[in-house]
PDB file of C-alpha atoms in Angstrom:
ATOM      1  CA  UNK G1133      92.912 132.798  73.168  1.00 57.00           C
ATOM      2  CA  UNK G1134      89.569 133.916  71.749  1.00 58.00           C
ATOM      3  CA  UNK G1135      88.765 137.617  71.524  1.00 57.00           C
ATOM      4  CA  UNK G1136      84.984 137.426  71.648  1.00 72.00           C
ATOM      5  CA  UNK G1137      82.400 135.284  73.410  1.00 75.00           C
ATOM      6  CA  UNK G1138      81.051 134.282  70.018  1.00 80.00           C
ATOM      7  CA  UNK G1139      84.447 132.894  68.963  1.00 82.00           C
ATOM      8  CA  UNK G1140      84.716 131.027  72.249  1.00 83.00           C
ATOM      9  CA  UNK G1141      81.234 129.558  71.818  1.00 88.00           C
ATOM     10  CA  UNK G1142      82.032 128.357  68.311  1.00 90.00           C
ATOM     11  CA  UNK G1143      85.150 126.666  69.632  1.00 91.00           C
ATOM     12  CA  UNK G1144      83.174 124.930  72.403  1.00 92.00           C
ATOM     13  CA  UNK G1145      80.563 123.764  69.893  1.00 93.00           C
ATOM     14  CA  UNK G1146      83.372 122.327  67.777  1.00 94.00           C
ATOM     15  CA  UNK G1147      84.924 120.576  70.793  1.00 94.00           C
ATOM     16  CA  UNK G1148      81.708 118.720  71.548  1.00 95.00           C
ATOM     17  CA  UNK G1149      81.321 117.641  67.948  1.00 94.00           C
ATOM     18  CA  UNK G1150      84.871 116.470  67.292  1.00 95.00           C
ATOM     19  CA  UNK G1151      86.037 113.646  69.552  1.00 95.00           C
ATOM     20  CA  UNK G1152      89.651 113.825  68.356  1.00 95.00           C
ATOM     21  CA  UNK G1153      89.799 117.525  69.171  1.00 95.00           C
ATOM     22  CA  UNK G1154      88.082 117.039  72.544  1.00 96.00           C
ATOM     23  CA  UNK G1155      90.448 114.241  73.556  1.00 96.00           C
ATOM     24  CA  UNK G1156      93.484 116.287  72.570  1.00 95.00           C
ATOM     25  CA  UNK G1157      92.438 119.622  74.059  1.00 95.00           C
ATOM     26  CA  UNK G1158      90.616 118.441  77.181  1.00 95.00           C
ATOM     27  CA  UNK G1159      92.078 115.012  78.004  1.00 95.00           C
ATOM     28  CA  UNK G1160      95.527 115.533  76.397  1.00 94.00           C
ATOM     29  CA  UNK G1161      95.415 112.182  74.603  1.00 94.00           C
ATOM     30  CA  UNK G1162      95.803 111.383  70.918  1.00 92.00           C
ATOM     31  CA  UNK G1163      97.162 107.826  70.658  1.00 95.00           C
ATOM     32  CA  UNK G1164      96.379 104.340  71.937  1.00 94.00           C
ATOM     33  CA  UNK G1165      99.316 104.614  74.332  1.00 95.00           C
ATOM     34  CA  UNK G1166      97.984 107.917  75.719  1.00 94.00           C
ATOM     35  CA  UNK G1167      94.631 106.259  76.378  1.00 95.00           C
ATOM     36  CA  UNK G1168      96.290 103.296  78.080  1.00 95.00           C
ATOM     37  CA  UNK G1169      98.221 105.705  80.307  1.00 94.00           C
ATOM     38  CA  UNK G1170      95.090 107.610  81.286  1.00 94.00           C
ATOM     39  CA  UNK G1171      93.191 104.372  81.954  1.00 95.00           C
ATOM     40  CA  UNK G1172      95.973 103.092  84.214  1.00 95.00           C
ATOM     41  CA  UNK G1173      95.572 106.277  86.268  1.00 94.00           C
ATOM     42  CA  UNK G1174      91.772 106.005  86.241  1.00 95.00           C
ATOM     43  CA  UNK G1175      91.968 102.331  87.227  1.00 96.00           C
ATOM     44  CA  UNK G1176      93.850 103.358  90.370  1.00 94.00           C
ATOM     45  CA  UNK G1177      91.319 106.124  91.068  1.00 94.00           C
ATOM     46  CA  UNK G1178      88.280 103.885  90.622  1.00 96.00           C
ATOM     47  CA  UNK G1179      89.522 100.797  92.464  1.00 97.00           C
ATOM     48  CA  UNK G1180      91.444 102.487  95.261  1.00 96.00           C
ATOM     49  CA  UNK G1181      89.101 105.399  95.889  1.00 95.00           C
ATOM     50  CA  UNK G1182      85.895 106.162  93.997  1.00 95.00           C
ATOM     51  CA  UNK G1183      84.446 102.632  93.919  1.00 97.00           C
ATOM     52  CA  UNK G1184      86.459 100.897  96.615  1.00 96.00           C
ATOM     53  CA  UNK G1185      83.341  99.513  98.333  1.00 96.00           C
ATOM     54  CA  UNK G1186      82.095  97.987  95.046  1.00 96.00           C
ATOM     55  CA  UNK G1187      85.222  96.644  93.322  1.00 97.00           C
ATOM     56  CA  UNK G1188      88.103  96.580  95.822  1.00 97.00           C
ATOM     57  CA  UNK G1189      88.483  93.261  97.662  1.00 96.00           C
ATOM     58  CA  UNK G1190      90.161  95.031 100.569  1.00 94.00           C
ATOM     59  CA  UNK G1191      86.829  96.766 101.274  1.00 95.00           C
ATOM     60  CA  UNK G1192      84.232  94.197 100.132  1.00 94.00           C
ATOM     61  CA  UNK G1193      82.161  92.513 102.825  1.00 91.00           C
ATOM     62  CA  UNK G1194      81.106  89.623 100.599  1.00 92.00           C
ATOM     63  CA  UNK G1195      81.761  88.386  97.069  1.00 93.00           C
ATOM     64  CA  UNK G1196      78.188  89.257  96.072  1.00 92.00           C
ATOM     65  CA  UNK G1197      79.030  92.919  96.753  1.00 93.00           C
ATOM     66  CA  UNK G1198      81.388  92.914  93.752  1.00 94.00           C
ATOM     67  CA  UNK G1199      79.610  95.069  91.162  1.00 94.00           C
ATOM     68  CA  UNK G1200      80.808  96.702  87.945  1.00 95.00           C
ATOM     69  CA  UNK G1201      77.700  98.736  87.066  1.00 93.00           C
ATOM     70  CA  UNK G1202      79.000 102.090  88.286  1.00 95.00           C
ATOM     71  CA  UNK G1203      82.347 102.004  86.479  1.00 96.00           C
ATOM     72  CA  UNK G1204      81.171 103.731  83.282  1.00 96.00           C
ATOM     73  CA  UNK G1205      79.328 106.397  85.294  1.00 96.00           C
ATOM     74  CA  UNK G1206      82.488 107.208  87.237  1.00 96.00           C
ATOM     75  CA  UNK G1207      84.485 107.334  84.000  1.00 96.00           C
ATOM     76  CA  UNK G1208      81.878 109.778  82.698  1.00 96.00           C
ATOM     77  CA  UNK G1209      82.256 111.978  85.784  1.00 96.00           C
ATOM     78  CA  UNK G1210      86.060 111.904  85.560  1.00 95.00           C
ATOM     79  CA  UNK G1211      85.942 113.053  81.921  1.00 96.00           C
ATOM     80  CA  UNK G1212      83.318 115.679  82.798  1.00 96.00           C
ATOM     81  CA  UNK G1213      85.617 116.937  85.573  1.00 95.00           C
ATOM     82  CA  UNK G1214      88.404 117.309  83.014  1.00 95.00           C
ATOM     83  CA  UNK G1215      86.063 119.464  80.938  1.00 95.00           C
ATOM     84  CA  UNK G1216      85.328 121.599  84.011  1.00 95.00           C
ATOM     85  CA  UNK G1217      89.034 122.115  84.638  1.00 95.00           C
ATOM     86  CA  UNK G1218      89.643 122.974  80.993  1.00 94.00           C
ATOM     87  CA  UNK G1219      86.693 125.391  80.833  1.00 92.00           C
ATOM     88  CA  UNK G1220      87.593 127.257  84.034  1.00 92.00           C
ATOM     89  CA  UNK G1221      91.393 127.255  83.717  1.00 92.00           C
ATOM     90  CA  UNK G1222      91.928 127.553  79.951  1.00 90.00           C
ATOM     91  CA  UNK G1223      88.763 129.226  78.698  1.00 89.00           C
ATOM     92  CA  UNK G1224      88.320 131.311  81.881  1.00 88.00           C
ATOM     93  CA  UNK G1225      84.688 130.265  82.205  1.00 88.00           C
ATOM     94  CA  UNK G1226      82.961 130.676  85.565  1.00 89.00           C
ATOM     95  CA  UNK G1227      82.131 127.277  87.049  1.00 91.00           C
ATOM     96  CA  UNK G1228      78.358 127.765  86.680  1.00 92.00           C
ATOM     97  CA  UNK G1229      78.684 128.577  82.979  1.00 90.00           C
ATOM     98  CA  UNK G1230      80.971 125.579  82.419  1.00 90.00           C
ATOM     99  CA  UNK G1231      78.305 123.355  83.995  1.00 92.00           C
ATOM    100  CA  UNK G1232      75.606 124.895  81.774  1.00 91.00           C
ATOM    101  CA  UNK G1233      77.669 124.114  78.668  1.00 90.00           C
ATOM    102  CA  UNK G1234      77.961 120.521  79.829  1.00 91.00           C
ATOM    103  CA  UNK G1235      74.283 120.006  80.605  1.00 90.00           C
ATOM    104  CA  UNK G1236      73.139 119.935  76.980  1.00 91.00           C
ATOM    105  CA  UNK G1237      71.734 116.489  76.231  1.00 93.00           C
ATOM    106  CA  UNK G1238      73.890 115.998  73.139  1.00 94.00           C
ATOM    107  CA  UNK G1239      77.041 116.829  75.099  1.00 95.00           C
ATOM    108  CA  UNK G1240      76.172 114.439  77.922  1.00 95.00           C
ATOM    109  CA  UNK G1241      75.717 111.769  75.248  1.00 96.00           C
ATOM    110  CA  UNK G1242      79.035 112.792  73.651  1.00 97.00           C
ATOM    111  CA  UNK G1243      81.014 112.335  76.880  1.00 96.00           C
ATOM    112  CA  UNK G1244      79.151 109.144  77.733  1.00 96.00           C
ATOM    113  CA  UNK G1245      80.195 107.820  74.321  1.00 96.00           C
ATOM    114  CA  UNK G1246      83.852 108.411  75.174  1.00 96.00           C
ATOM    115  CA  UNK G1247      83.410 106.773  78.600  1.00 96.00           C
ATOM    116  CA  UNK G1248      81.672 103.746  77.049  1.00 96.00           C
ATOM    117  CA  UNK G1249      84.403 103.377  74.432  1.00 96.00           C
ATOM    118  CA  UNK G1250      87.208 103.639  76.991  1.00 96.00           C
ATOM    119  CA  UNK G1251      85.507 100.998  79.133  1.00 96.00           C
ATOM    120  CA  UNK G1252      84.980  98.633  76.192  1.00 95.00           C
ATOM    121  CA  UNK G1253      88.573  98.893  74.993  1.00 95.00           C
ATOM    122  CA  UNK G1254      90.544  99.352  78.193  1.00 96.00           C
ATOM    123  CA  UNK G1255      88.526  97.782  81.031  1.00 96.00           C
ATOM    124  CA  UNK G1256      91.234  95.121  81.361  1.00 97.00           C
ATOM    125  CA  UNK G1257      93.374  97.639  83.271  1.00 97.00           C
ATOM    126  CA  UNK G1258      90.578  98.226  85.785  1.00 97.00           C
ATOM    127  CA  UNK G1259      90.073  94.494  86.223  1.00 97.00           C
ATOM    128  CA  UNK G1260      93.808  93.931  86.691  1.00 97.00           C
ATOM    129  CA  UNK G1261      93.739  96.471  89.508  1.00 97.00           C
ATOM    130  CA  UNK G1262      90.742  94.669  91.051  1.00 97.00           C
ATOM    131  CA  UNK G1263      92.546  91.315  90.831  1.00 96.00           C
ATOM    132  CA  UNK G1264      95.578  92.910  92.493  1.00 96.00           C
ATOM    133  CA  UNK G1265      93.421  93.849  95.495  1.00 96.00           C
ATOM    134  CA  UNK G1266      92.358  90.219  95.871  1.00 95.00           C
ATOM    135  CA  UNK G1267      95.985  89.084  95.902  1.00 94.00           C
ATOM    136  CA  UNK G1268      96.762  91.864  98.410  1.00 92.00           C
ATOM    137  CA  UNK G1269      93.911  90.658 100.620  1.00 93.00           C
ATOM    138  CA  UNK G1270      95.341  87.135 100.694  1.00 90.00           C
ATOM    139  CA  UNK G1271      98.847  88.455 101.313  1.00 88.00           C
ATOM    140  CA  UNK G1272      97.885  90.454 104.432  1.00 84.00           C
ATOM    141  CA  UNK G1273      99.772  89.124 107.434  1.00 61.00           C
ATOM    142  CA  UNK G1274      96.720  88.963 109.706  1.00 64.00           C
ATOM    143  CA  UNK G1275      93.571  87.376 108.305  1.00 67.00           C
ATOM    144  CA  UNK G1276      90.249  88.174 109.943  1.00 69.00           C
ATOM    145  CA  UNK G1277      87.311  85.795 109.943  1.00 71.00           C
ATOM    146  CA  UNK G1278      85.464  88.032 107.436  1.00 74.00           C
ATOM    147  CA  UNK G1279      88.390  88.363 105.029  1.00 83.00           C
ATOM    148  CA  UNK G1280      89.053  84.608 105.103  1.00 85.00           C
ATOM    149  CA  UNK G1281      85.389  83.976 104.275  1.00 88.00           C
ATOM    150  CA  UNK G1282      85.558  86.469 101.389  1.00 91.00           C
ATOM    151  CA  UNK G1283      88.698  84.789 100.033  1.00 90.00           C
ATOM    152  CA  UNK G1284      87.089  81.341 100.201  1.00 88.00           C
ATOM    153  CA  UNK G1285      83.935  82.681  98.521  1.00 89.00           C
ATOM    154  CA  UNK G1286      85.989  84.149  95.696  1.00 90.00           C
ATOM    155  CA  UNK G1287      88.118  81.035  95.207  1.00 88.00           C
ATOM    156  CA  UNK G1288      84.940  78.967  94.756  1.00 85.00           C
ATOM    157  CA  UNK G1289      83.226  81.526  92.498  1.00 87.00           C
ATOM    158  CA  UNK G1290      82.912  81.748  88.710  1.00 85.00           C
ATOM    159  CA  UNK G1291      85.678  84.340  88.853  1.00 87.00           C
ATOM    160  CA  UNK G1292      88.211  81.537  89.295  1.00 83.00           C
ATOM    161  CA  UNK G1293      86.824  78.652  87.277  1.00 70.00           C
ATOM    162  CA  UNK G1294      89.953  77.547  85.419  1.00 60.00           C
ATOM    163  CA  UNK G1295      90.556  73.857  86.151  1.00 53.00           C
ATOM    164  CA  UNK G1296      94.289  74.446  85.762  1.00 57.00           C
ATOM    165  CA  UNK G1297      94.105  76.505  88.958  1.00 59.00           C
ATOM    166  CA  UNK G1298      92.715  73.781  91.176  1.00 57.00           C
ATOM    167  CA  UNK G1299      95.846  73.911  93.315  1.00 61.00           C
ATOM    168  CA  UNK G1300      94.981  77.531  94.174  1.00 62.00           C
ATOM    169  CA  UNK G1301      91.301  76.922  94.979  1.00 65.00           C
ATOM    170  CA  UNK G1302      92.508  76.059  98.458  1.00 75.00           C
ATOM    171  CA  UNK G1303      93.180  79.099 100.661  1.00 79.00           C
ATOM    172  CA  UNK G1304      96.139  77.514 102.467  1.00 82.00           C
ATOM    173  CA  UNK G1305      97.902  76.564  99.226  1.00 83.00           C
ATOM    174  CA  UNK G1306      97.307  79.987  97.701  1.00 86.00           C
ATOM    175  CA  UNK G1307      98.520  81.678 100.864  1.00 86.00           C
ATOM    176  CA  UNK G1308     101.720  79.598 100.777  1.00 88.00           C
ATOM    177  CA  UNK G1309     102.366  80.544  97.138  1.00 89.00           C
ATOM    178  CA  UNK G1310     101.885  84.194  97.984  1.00 91.00           C
ATOM    179  CA  UNK G1311     104.301  83.991 100.931  1.00 91.00           C
ATOM    180  CA  UNK G1312     106.945  82.450  98.635  1.00 93.00           C
ATOM    181  CA  UNK G1313     106.339  85.224  96.076  1.00 94.00           C
ATOM    182  CA  UNK G1314     106.703  87.850  98.819  1.00 94.00           C
ATOM    183  CA  UNK G1315     110.023  86.313  99.867  1.00 95.00           C
ATOM    184  CA  UNK G1316     111.270  86.338  96.263  1.00 96.00           C
ATOM    185  CA  UNK G1317     110.219  89.966  95.890  1.00 95.00           C
ATOM    186  CA  UNK G1318     112.001  90.970  99.105  1.00 96.00           C
ATOM    187  CA  UNK G1319     115.115  89.063  98.030  1.00 97.00           C
ATOM    188  CA  UNK G1320     115.140  90.821  94.647  1.00 97.00           C
ATOM    189  CA  UNK G1321     114.832  94.211  96.358  1.00 96.00           C
ATOM    190  CA  UNK G1322     117.749  93.392  98.674  1.00 97.00           C
ATOM    191  CA  UNK G1323     119.814  92.263  95.665  1.00 96.00           C
ATOM    192  CA  UNK G1324     118.987  95.496  93.833  1.00 96.00           C
ATOM    193  CA  UNK G1325     120.084  97.580  96.842  1.00 96.00           C
ATOM    194  CA  UNK G1326     123.317  95.594  97.171  1.00 96.00           C
ATOM    195  CA  UNK G1327     124.014  96.268  93.486  1.00 95.00           C
ATOM    196  CA  UNK G1328     123.696  99.999  94.155  1.00 95.00           C
ATOM    197  CA  UNK G1329     126.200  99.770  97.009  1.00 94.00           C
ATOM    198  CA  UNK G1330     128.591  97.754  94.829  1.00 93.00           C
ATOM    199  CA  UNK G1331     128.458 100.283  91.975  1.00 92.00           C
ATOM    200  CA  UNK G1332     128.936 103.169  94.428  1.00 90.00           C
ATOM    201  CA  UNK G1333     132.011 101.491  95.876  1.00 89.00           C
ATOM    202  CA  UNK G1334     133.513 100.878  92.441  1.00 88.00           C
ATOM    203  CA  UNK G1335     132.746 104.429  91.250  1.00 86.00           C
ATOM    204  CA  UNK G1336     134.619 105.988  94.199  1.00 84.00           C
ATOM    205  CA  UNK G1337     137.728 103.910  93.669  1.00 83.00           C
ATOM    206  CA  UNK G1338     140.857 105.927  92.922  1.00 80.00           C
ATOM    207  CA  UNK G1339     142.092 103.276  90.473  1.00 82.00           C
ATOM    208  CA  UNK G1340     139.455 103.737  87.757  1.00 84.00           C
ATOM    209  CA  UNK G1341     139.805 106.165  84.852  1.00 86.00           C
ATOM    210  CA  UNK G1342     137.368 108.926  83.896  1.00 87.00           C
ATOM    211  CA  UNK G1343     135.715 106.879  81.140  1.00 88.00           C
ATOM    212  CA  UNK G1344     134.964 104.007  83.516  1.00 89.00           C
ATOM    213  CA  UNK G1345     133.796 106.439  86.207  1.00 87.00           C
ATOM    214  CA  UNK G1346     131.266 108.023  83.829  1.00 89.00           C
ATOM    215  CA  UNK G1347     130.047 104.561  82.807  1.00 90.00           C
ATOM    216  CA  UNK G1348     129.583 103.558  86.471  1.00 90.00           C
ATOM    217  CA  UNK G1349     127.732 106.800  87.245  1.00 90.00           C
ATOM    218  CA  UNK G1350     125.298 106.009  84.446  1.00 92.00           C
ATOM    219  CA  UNK G1351     124.849 102.466  85.762  1.00 93.00           C
ATOM    220  CA  UNK G1352     124.295 103.839  89.256  1.00 92.00           C
ATOM    221  CA  UNK G1353     121.574 106.190  88.028  1.00 93.00           C
ATOM    222  CA  UNK G1354     119.711 103.262  86.449  1.00 94.00           C
ATOM    223  CA  UNK G1355     120.337 100.923  89.394  1.00 94.00           C
ATOM    224  CA  UNK G1356     118.798 103.410  91.841  1.00 95.00           C
ATOM    225  CA  UNK G1357     115.456 103.079  90.017  1.00 95.00           C
ATOM    226  CA  UNK G1358     115.279  99.313  90.456  1.00 95.00           C
ATOM    227  CA  UNK G1359     114.271  98.998  94.154  1.00 95.00           C
ATOM    228  CA  UNK G1360     111.355 101.412  93.671  1.00 95.00           C
ATOM    229  CA  UNK G1361     110.268  99.597  90.520  1.00 94.00           C
ATOM    230  CA  UNK G1362     110.324  96.258  92.331  1.00 95.00           C
ATOM    231  CA  UNK G1363     108.355  97.682  95.270  1.00 94.00           C
ATOM    232  CA  UNK G1364     105.549  98.595  92.863  1.00 90.00           C
ATOM    233  CA  UNK G1365     105.473  95.199  91.147  1.00 92.00           C
ATOM    234  CA  UNK G1366     102.539  92.920  91.945  1.00 91.00           C
ATOM    235  CA  UNK G1367     103.194  89.446  93.347  1.00 94.00           C
ATOM    236  CA  UNK G1368     102.030  87.936  90.040  1.00 93.00           C
ATOM    237  CA  UNK G1369     105.374  89.044  88.603  1.00 94.00           C
ATOM    238  CA  UNK G1370     107.183  86.686  90.996  1.00 95.00           C
ATOM    239  CA  UNK G1371     105.139  83.488  90.717  1.00 92.00           C
ATOM    240  CA  UNK G1372     103.646  81.899  87.558  1.00 91.00           C
ATOM    241  CA  UNK G1373     100.717  80.340  89.445  1.00 87.00           C
ATOM    242  CA  UNK G1374      99.703  83.696  90.913  1.00 91.00           C
ATOM    243  CA  UNK G1375      99.988  85.200  87.434  1.00 92.00           C
ATOM    244  CA  UNK G1376      97.654  82.493  86.082  1.00 89.00           C
ATOM    245  CA  UNK G1377      95.246  83.264  88.916  1.00 90.00           C
ATOM    246  CA  UNK G1378      95.255  86.980  88.105  1.00 92.00           C
ATOM    247  CA  UNK G1379      94.884  86.387  84.357  1.00 91.00           C
ATOM    248  CA  UNK G1380      91.952  84.037  84.993  1.00 90.00           C
ATOM    249  CA  UNK G1381      90.227  86.568  87.247  1.00 92.00           C
ATOM    250  CA  UNK G1382      90.689  89.337  84.668  1.00 94.00           C
ATOM    251  CA  UNK G1383      89.355  87.204  81.819  1.00 92.00           C
ATOM    252  CA  UNK G1384      86.353  86.176  83.926  1.00 91.00           C
ATOM    253  CA  UNK G1385      85.590  89.792  84.778  1.00 94.00           C
ATOM    254  CA  UNK G1386      85.769  90.731  81.106  1.00 94.00           C
ATOM    255  CA  UNK G1387      83.253  87.967  80.338  1.00 90.00           C
ATOM    256  CA  UNK G1388      80.989  89.063  83.193  1.00 86.00           C
ATOM    257  CA  UNK G1389      80.992  92.765  82.292  1.00 82.00           C
TER     258      UNK G1389
END
């Protein structure tokens, strides 16, 4: 790629002075939609793994343990890790040298600027993932004493202060809504699977012509995606009250952060 070390160094200097170039070369993003996609992935990483004891309700011991302070730092480290991968795999830099390039104060500030900007513009996706873990906690079949206490704490907190949600401030009522949403979700998945079987049966019939067979094969291909898509959908997609709850939690977290 670059014949001399001097050429490589000039390129690296340019990378850390041109955000557009850095995002494209190192992070492989150039548009708003690219950034949304990367933040959806990072939201999963942060909530489900890196910061699960700080922002994942399935792991919190108490509502007061919910803290957002480390999110930007983890975003910084994730971006820095992308630089390390790029430097070692694309530029063929030894790991130690890649770290040295990153340690310059101006470059730390440069990456922190990207992390701060991503958090400011796209933190909603992280907060949606956090809210999902609360709904998952309520939806668990077996509630422990600790988890029930955490749920009650959260329902009475500033995180859920919308007066329109008073019917969900009660654990029993919320739990009932979630059970209904789970039943609707399961029913939709069963319906989607039955549709697949129906299309398969029609497509194997000896009475249809080639044109219709091709059309059915296309429909079958699309229908096969539906059960998996439904499995991944949150319960807020199946109940308007749960959606209002999630939206309220997200908006509150945005205000708190």
